[in-house]
Coordinates of C-alpha atoms (C1' of nucleotides) in Angstrom, one line a residue:
Chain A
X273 CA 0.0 0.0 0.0
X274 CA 2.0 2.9 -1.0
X275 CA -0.6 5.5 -1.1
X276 CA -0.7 6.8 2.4
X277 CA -2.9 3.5 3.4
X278 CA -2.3 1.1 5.5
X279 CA -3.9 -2.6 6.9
X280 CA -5.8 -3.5 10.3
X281 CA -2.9 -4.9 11.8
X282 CA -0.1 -1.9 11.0
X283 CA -2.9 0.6 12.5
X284 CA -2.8 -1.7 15.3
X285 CA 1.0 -1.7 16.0
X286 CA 1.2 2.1 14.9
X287 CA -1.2 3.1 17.9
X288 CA -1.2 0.3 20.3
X289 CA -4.4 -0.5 20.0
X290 CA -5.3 -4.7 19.2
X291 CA -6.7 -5.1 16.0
X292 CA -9.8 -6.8 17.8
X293 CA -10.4 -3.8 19.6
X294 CA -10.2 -1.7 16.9
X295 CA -13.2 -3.9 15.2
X296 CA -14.7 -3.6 18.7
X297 CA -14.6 0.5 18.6
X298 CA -15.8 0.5 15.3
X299 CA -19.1 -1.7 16.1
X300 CA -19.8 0.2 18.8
X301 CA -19.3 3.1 17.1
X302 CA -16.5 5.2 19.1
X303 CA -14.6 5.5 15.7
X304 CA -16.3 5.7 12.4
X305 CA -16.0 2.5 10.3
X306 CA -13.0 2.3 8.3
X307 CA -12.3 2.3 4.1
X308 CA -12.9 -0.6 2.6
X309 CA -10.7 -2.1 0.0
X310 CA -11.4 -4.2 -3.0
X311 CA -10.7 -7.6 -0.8
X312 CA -13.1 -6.2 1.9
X313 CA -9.8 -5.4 4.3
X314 CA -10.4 -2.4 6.1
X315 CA -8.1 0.6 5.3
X316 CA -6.5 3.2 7.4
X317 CA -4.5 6.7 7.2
X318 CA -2.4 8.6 9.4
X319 CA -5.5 10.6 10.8
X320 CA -7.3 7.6 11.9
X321 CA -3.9 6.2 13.6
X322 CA -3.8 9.8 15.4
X323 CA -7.6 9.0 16.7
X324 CA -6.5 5.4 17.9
X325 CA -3.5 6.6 19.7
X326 CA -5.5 9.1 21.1
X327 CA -8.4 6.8 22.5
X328 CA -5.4 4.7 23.6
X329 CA -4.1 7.4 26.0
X330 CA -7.4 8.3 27.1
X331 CA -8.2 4.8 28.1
X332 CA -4.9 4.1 29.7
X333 CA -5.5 7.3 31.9
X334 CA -8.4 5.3 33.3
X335 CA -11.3 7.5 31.1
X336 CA -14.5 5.1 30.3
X337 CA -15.2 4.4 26.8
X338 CA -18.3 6.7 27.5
X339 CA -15.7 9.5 28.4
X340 CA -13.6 8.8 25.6
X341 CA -16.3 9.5 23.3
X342 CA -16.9 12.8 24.8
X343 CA -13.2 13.7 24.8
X344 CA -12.9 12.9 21.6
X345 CA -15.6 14.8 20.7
X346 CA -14.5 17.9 21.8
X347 CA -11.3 17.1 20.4
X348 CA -12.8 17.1 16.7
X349 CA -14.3 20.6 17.6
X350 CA -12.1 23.1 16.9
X351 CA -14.6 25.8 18.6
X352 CA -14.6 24.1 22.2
X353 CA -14.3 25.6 25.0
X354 CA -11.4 24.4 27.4
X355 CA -13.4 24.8 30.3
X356 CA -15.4 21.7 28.8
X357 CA -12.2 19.5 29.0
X358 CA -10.9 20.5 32.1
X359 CA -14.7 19.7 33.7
X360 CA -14.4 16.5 32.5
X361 CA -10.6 15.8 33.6
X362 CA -11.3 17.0 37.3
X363 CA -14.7 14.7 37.2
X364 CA -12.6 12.2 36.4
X365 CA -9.9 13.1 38.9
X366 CA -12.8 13.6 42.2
X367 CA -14.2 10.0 41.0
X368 CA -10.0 8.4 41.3
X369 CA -10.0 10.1 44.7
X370 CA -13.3 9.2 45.8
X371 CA -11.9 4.9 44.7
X372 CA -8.5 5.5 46.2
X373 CA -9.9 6.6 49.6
X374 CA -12.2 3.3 49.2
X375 CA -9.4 1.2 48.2
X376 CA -7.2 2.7 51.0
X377 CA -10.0 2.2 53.8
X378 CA -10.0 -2.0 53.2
X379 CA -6.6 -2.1 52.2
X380 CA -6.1 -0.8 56.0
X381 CA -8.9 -2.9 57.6
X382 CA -7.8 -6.0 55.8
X383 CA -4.3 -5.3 56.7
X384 CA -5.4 -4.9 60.5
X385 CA -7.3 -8.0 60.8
X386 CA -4.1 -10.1 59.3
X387 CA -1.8 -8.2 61.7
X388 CA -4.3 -9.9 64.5
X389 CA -4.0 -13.8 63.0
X390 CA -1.7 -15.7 64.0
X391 CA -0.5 -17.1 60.4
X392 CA 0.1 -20.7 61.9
X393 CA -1.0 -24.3 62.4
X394 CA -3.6 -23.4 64.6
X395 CA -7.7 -22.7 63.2
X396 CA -7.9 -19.5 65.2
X397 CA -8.3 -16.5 62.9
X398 CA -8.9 -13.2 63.7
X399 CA -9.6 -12.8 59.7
X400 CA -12.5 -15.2 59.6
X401 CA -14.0 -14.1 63.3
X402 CA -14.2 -10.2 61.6
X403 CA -16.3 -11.6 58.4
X404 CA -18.5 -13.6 60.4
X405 CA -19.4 -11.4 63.4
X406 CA -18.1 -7.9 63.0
X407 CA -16.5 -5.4 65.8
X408 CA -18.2 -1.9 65.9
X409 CA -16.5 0.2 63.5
X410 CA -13.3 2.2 63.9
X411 CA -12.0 5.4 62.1
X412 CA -10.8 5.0 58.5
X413 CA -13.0 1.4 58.2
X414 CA -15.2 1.6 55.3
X415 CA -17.9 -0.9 55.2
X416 CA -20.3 0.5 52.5
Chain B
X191 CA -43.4 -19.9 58.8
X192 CA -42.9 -20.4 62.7
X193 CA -39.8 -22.9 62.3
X194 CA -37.3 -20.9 62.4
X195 CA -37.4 -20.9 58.5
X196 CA -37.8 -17.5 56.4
X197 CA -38.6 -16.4 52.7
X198 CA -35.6 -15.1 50.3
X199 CA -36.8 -11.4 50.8
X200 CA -36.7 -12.1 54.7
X201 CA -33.1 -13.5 54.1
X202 CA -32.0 -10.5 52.0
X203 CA -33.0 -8.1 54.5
X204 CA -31.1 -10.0 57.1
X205 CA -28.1 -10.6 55.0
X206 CA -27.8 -7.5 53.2
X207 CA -27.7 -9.1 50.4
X208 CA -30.5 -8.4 47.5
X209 CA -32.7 -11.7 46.7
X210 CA -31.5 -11.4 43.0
X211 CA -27.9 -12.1 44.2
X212 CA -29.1 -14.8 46.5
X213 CA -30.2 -16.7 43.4
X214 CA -27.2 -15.5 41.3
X215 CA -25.0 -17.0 44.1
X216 CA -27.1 -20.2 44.1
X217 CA -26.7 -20.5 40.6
X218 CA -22.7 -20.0 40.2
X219 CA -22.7 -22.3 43.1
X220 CA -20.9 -20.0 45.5
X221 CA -24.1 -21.1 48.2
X222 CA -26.0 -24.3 48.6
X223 CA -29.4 -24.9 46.8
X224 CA -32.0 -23.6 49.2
X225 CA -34.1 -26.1 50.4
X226 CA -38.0 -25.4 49.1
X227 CA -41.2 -25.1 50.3
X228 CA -44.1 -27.3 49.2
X229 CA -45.0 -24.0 46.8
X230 CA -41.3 -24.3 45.5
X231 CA -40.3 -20.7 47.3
X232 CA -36.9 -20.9 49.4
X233 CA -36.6 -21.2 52.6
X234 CA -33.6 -20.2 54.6
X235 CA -32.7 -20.3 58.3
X236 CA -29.9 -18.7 60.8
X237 CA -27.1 -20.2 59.6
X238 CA -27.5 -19.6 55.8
X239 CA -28.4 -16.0 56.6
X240 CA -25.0 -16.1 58.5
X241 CA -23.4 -17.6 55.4
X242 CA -24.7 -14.6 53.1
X243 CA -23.6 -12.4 55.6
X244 CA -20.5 -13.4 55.9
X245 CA -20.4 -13.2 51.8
X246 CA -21.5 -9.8 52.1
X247 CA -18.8 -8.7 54.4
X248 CA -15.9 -10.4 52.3
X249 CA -17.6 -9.0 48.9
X250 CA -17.5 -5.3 51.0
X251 CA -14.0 -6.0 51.7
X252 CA -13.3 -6.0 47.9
X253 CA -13.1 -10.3 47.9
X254 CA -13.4 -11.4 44.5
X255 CA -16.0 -14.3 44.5
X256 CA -13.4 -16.7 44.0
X257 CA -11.4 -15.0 46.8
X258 CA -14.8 -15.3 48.4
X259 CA -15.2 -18.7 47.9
X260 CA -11.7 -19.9 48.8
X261 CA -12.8 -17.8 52.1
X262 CA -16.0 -19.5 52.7
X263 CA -14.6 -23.5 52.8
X264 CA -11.8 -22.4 55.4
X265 CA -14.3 -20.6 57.2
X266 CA -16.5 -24.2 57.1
X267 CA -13.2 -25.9 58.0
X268 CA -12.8 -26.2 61.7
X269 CA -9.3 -27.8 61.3
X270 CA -8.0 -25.0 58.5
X271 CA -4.6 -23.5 59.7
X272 CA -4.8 -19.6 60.1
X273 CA -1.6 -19.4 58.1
X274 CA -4.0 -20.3 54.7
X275 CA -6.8 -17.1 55.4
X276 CA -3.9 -15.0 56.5
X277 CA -2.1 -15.7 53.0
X278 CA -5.2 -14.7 51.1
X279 CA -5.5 -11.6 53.1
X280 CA -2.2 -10.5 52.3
X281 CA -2.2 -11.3 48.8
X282 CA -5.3 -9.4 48.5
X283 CA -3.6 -6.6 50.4
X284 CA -0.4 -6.5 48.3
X285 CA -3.4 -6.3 45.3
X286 CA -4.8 -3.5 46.7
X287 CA -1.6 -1.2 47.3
X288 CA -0.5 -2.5 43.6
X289 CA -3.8 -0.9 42.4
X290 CA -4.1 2.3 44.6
X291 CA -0.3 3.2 43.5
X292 CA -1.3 2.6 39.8
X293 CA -4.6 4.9 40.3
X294 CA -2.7 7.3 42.1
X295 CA -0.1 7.9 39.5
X296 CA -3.2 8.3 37.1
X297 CA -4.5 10.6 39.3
X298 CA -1.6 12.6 39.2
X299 CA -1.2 12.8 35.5
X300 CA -4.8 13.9 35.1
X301 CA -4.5 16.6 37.7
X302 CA -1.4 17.4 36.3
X303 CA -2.7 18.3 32.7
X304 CA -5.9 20.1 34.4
X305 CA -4.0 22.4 36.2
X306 CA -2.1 23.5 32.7
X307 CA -5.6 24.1 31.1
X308 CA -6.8 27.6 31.4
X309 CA -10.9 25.8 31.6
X310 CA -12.2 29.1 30.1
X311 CA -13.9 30.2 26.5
X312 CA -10.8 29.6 25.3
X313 CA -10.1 26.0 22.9
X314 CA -6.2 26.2 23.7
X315 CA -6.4 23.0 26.3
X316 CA -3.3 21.2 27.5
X317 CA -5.0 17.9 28.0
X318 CA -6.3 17.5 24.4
X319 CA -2.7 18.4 23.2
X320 CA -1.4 16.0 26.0
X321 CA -3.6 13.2 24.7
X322 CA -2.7 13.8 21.0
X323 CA 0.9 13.9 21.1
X324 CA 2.2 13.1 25.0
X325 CA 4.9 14.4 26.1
X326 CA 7.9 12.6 27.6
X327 CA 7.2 10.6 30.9
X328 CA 8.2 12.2 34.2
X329 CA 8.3 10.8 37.8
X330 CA 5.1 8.9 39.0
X331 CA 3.5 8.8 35.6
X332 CA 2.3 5.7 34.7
X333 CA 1.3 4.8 31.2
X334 CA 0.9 1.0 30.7
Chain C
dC3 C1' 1.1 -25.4 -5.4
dT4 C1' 1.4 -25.1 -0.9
dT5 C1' 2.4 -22.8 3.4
dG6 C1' 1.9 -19.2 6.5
dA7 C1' 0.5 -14.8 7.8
dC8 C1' -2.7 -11.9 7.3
dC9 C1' -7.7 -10.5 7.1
dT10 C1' -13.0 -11.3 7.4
dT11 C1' -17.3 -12.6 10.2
dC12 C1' -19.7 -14.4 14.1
dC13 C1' -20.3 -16.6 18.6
dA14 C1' -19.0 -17.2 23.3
dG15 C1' -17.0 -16.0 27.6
dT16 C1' -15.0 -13.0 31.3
dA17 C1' -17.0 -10.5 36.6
dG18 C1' -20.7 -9.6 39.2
dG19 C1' -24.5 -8.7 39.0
dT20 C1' -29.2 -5.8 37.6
dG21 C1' -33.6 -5.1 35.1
dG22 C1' -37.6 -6.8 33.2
dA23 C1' -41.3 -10.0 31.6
dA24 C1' -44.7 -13.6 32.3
dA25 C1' -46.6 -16.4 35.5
dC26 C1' -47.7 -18.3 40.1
dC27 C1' -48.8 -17.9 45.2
dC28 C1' -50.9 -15.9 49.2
dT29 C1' -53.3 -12.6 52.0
dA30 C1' -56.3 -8.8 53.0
dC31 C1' -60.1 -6.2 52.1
dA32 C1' -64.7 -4.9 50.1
Chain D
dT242 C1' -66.5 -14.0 46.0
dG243 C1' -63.6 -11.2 43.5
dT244 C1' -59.6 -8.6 43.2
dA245 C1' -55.7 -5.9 44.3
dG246 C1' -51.1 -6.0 46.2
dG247 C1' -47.1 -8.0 47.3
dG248 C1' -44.3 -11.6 47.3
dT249 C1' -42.1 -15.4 44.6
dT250 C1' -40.6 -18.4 40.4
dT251 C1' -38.1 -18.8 35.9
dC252 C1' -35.7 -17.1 32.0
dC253 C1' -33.5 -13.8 29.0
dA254 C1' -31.2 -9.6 28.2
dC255 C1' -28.0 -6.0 29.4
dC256 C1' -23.9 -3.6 31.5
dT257 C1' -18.1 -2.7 30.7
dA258 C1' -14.4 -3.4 27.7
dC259 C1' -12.7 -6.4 25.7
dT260 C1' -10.5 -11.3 24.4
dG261 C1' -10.4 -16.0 22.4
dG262 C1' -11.6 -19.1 19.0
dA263 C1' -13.6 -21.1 14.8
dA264 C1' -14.4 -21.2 9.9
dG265 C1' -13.2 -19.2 5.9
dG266 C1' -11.2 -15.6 2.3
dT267 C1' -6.7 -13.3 0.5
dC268 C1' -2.1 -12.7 -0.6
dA269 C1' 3.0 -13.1 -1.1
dA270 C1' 7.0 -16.1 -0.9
dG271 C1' 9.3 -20.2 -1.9

DNA sequence: CTTGACCTTCCAGTAGGTGGAAACCCTACA
DNA sequence: TGTAGGGTTTCCACCTACTGGAAGGTCAAG
């Protein structure tokens, strides 16, 4: 292909993005299908490499496909307004902040409770006493 | 029902957990089969109410339902060594910090590239750019 | 001419449920 | 007696974000 196109699989390695999930995105409609070639092989150019590498970062920043979508969205508009971006960005940050204080709360209580068992021969565990009949709660214990 | 036997919906409020899991649980095979009334409804006493609630607890706990179920025979074993549940706790702690360093460092790259967007009228925005063509990687930035 | 690496489609499965439909059961109330 | 409501039963579909595999088409090299 020496006109600027290229196949499934060298989209795939140019952007990072699997070749499945690239039929994936299409069928769900994040990216808009791709050129078709005489033997039905789907096509791509530079451009729609930018896009995957793009939806690539996006993801591996932790954004939902949902998200993606909309950042990709502003991304095609030339006319949008930053504030729009950075709405979504610190969303997305609160919601991280909001599951790494949840995360941190049971790593600690789980942590705690395997301080308490012994780790030996013996049946006693503090671990399996806790799940069955709880204490009363203690600061920084999350039990939602 | 007098014998000490209740309905699903009396088991769910005394578990915590919702009837439709109940049944989801039953069918993966993570409980029992509940016995049945004579009208084919389940019936459930103390100790399988204690069962779910122990499930409930674990699942709260962020137990993966194979975690969960690992959990549950050592918790039936009276002759289990503690060592065992302790070594599932850990790994699951050591799971947890792996995770909440990874969302962390996302965290940081997101509120990173917010900060560097002006969020007004403007379309100028550092996190599109960043997305499109990412700059090099610097301390506690995590791109997998 | 065959081999192997691509590509195509479709189907199924992952985790951990949730929502809804259609039908049955039981009780209370008019 | 009829009915309205709340439970319960089953089954099927949907959610996220893919991934694996099967069956078949295409293409270039040897």
């Amino acid at each position: 292909m020496g006109n600027g196109l290229m196949s499934i699989g060298e989209a795939a390695s140019q952007s990072g993005v699997p070749p499945k999930t690239i039929r994936y995105y299409e069928e769900i409609g994040l990216i808009t299908p791709a050129e078709r070639l005489e033997n039905r092989y789907r096509a791509y150019d530079d451009n729609d490499v930018q896009t995957l590498r793009f939806i690539q970062r996006a993801r591996s920043l932790g954004f939902s496909l949902k998200e993606v979508a909309a950042l990709l969205s502003l991304y095609r508009d030339r006319r949008r307004a930053s504030r729009d971006v950075k709405r979504l960005a610190l969303a997305h940050v609160a919601e991280l902040d909001r599951k790494i204080a949840e995360m941190k709360a049971i790593r600690n209580t789980i942590a705690d409770l395997a301080a308490r068992c012994h780790g030996d021969q013996r049946p006693e565990c503090q671990i399996l006493e806790e799940l069955e009949t709880p204490e009363p709660l203690r600061d920084g214990i999350c039990r939602s």
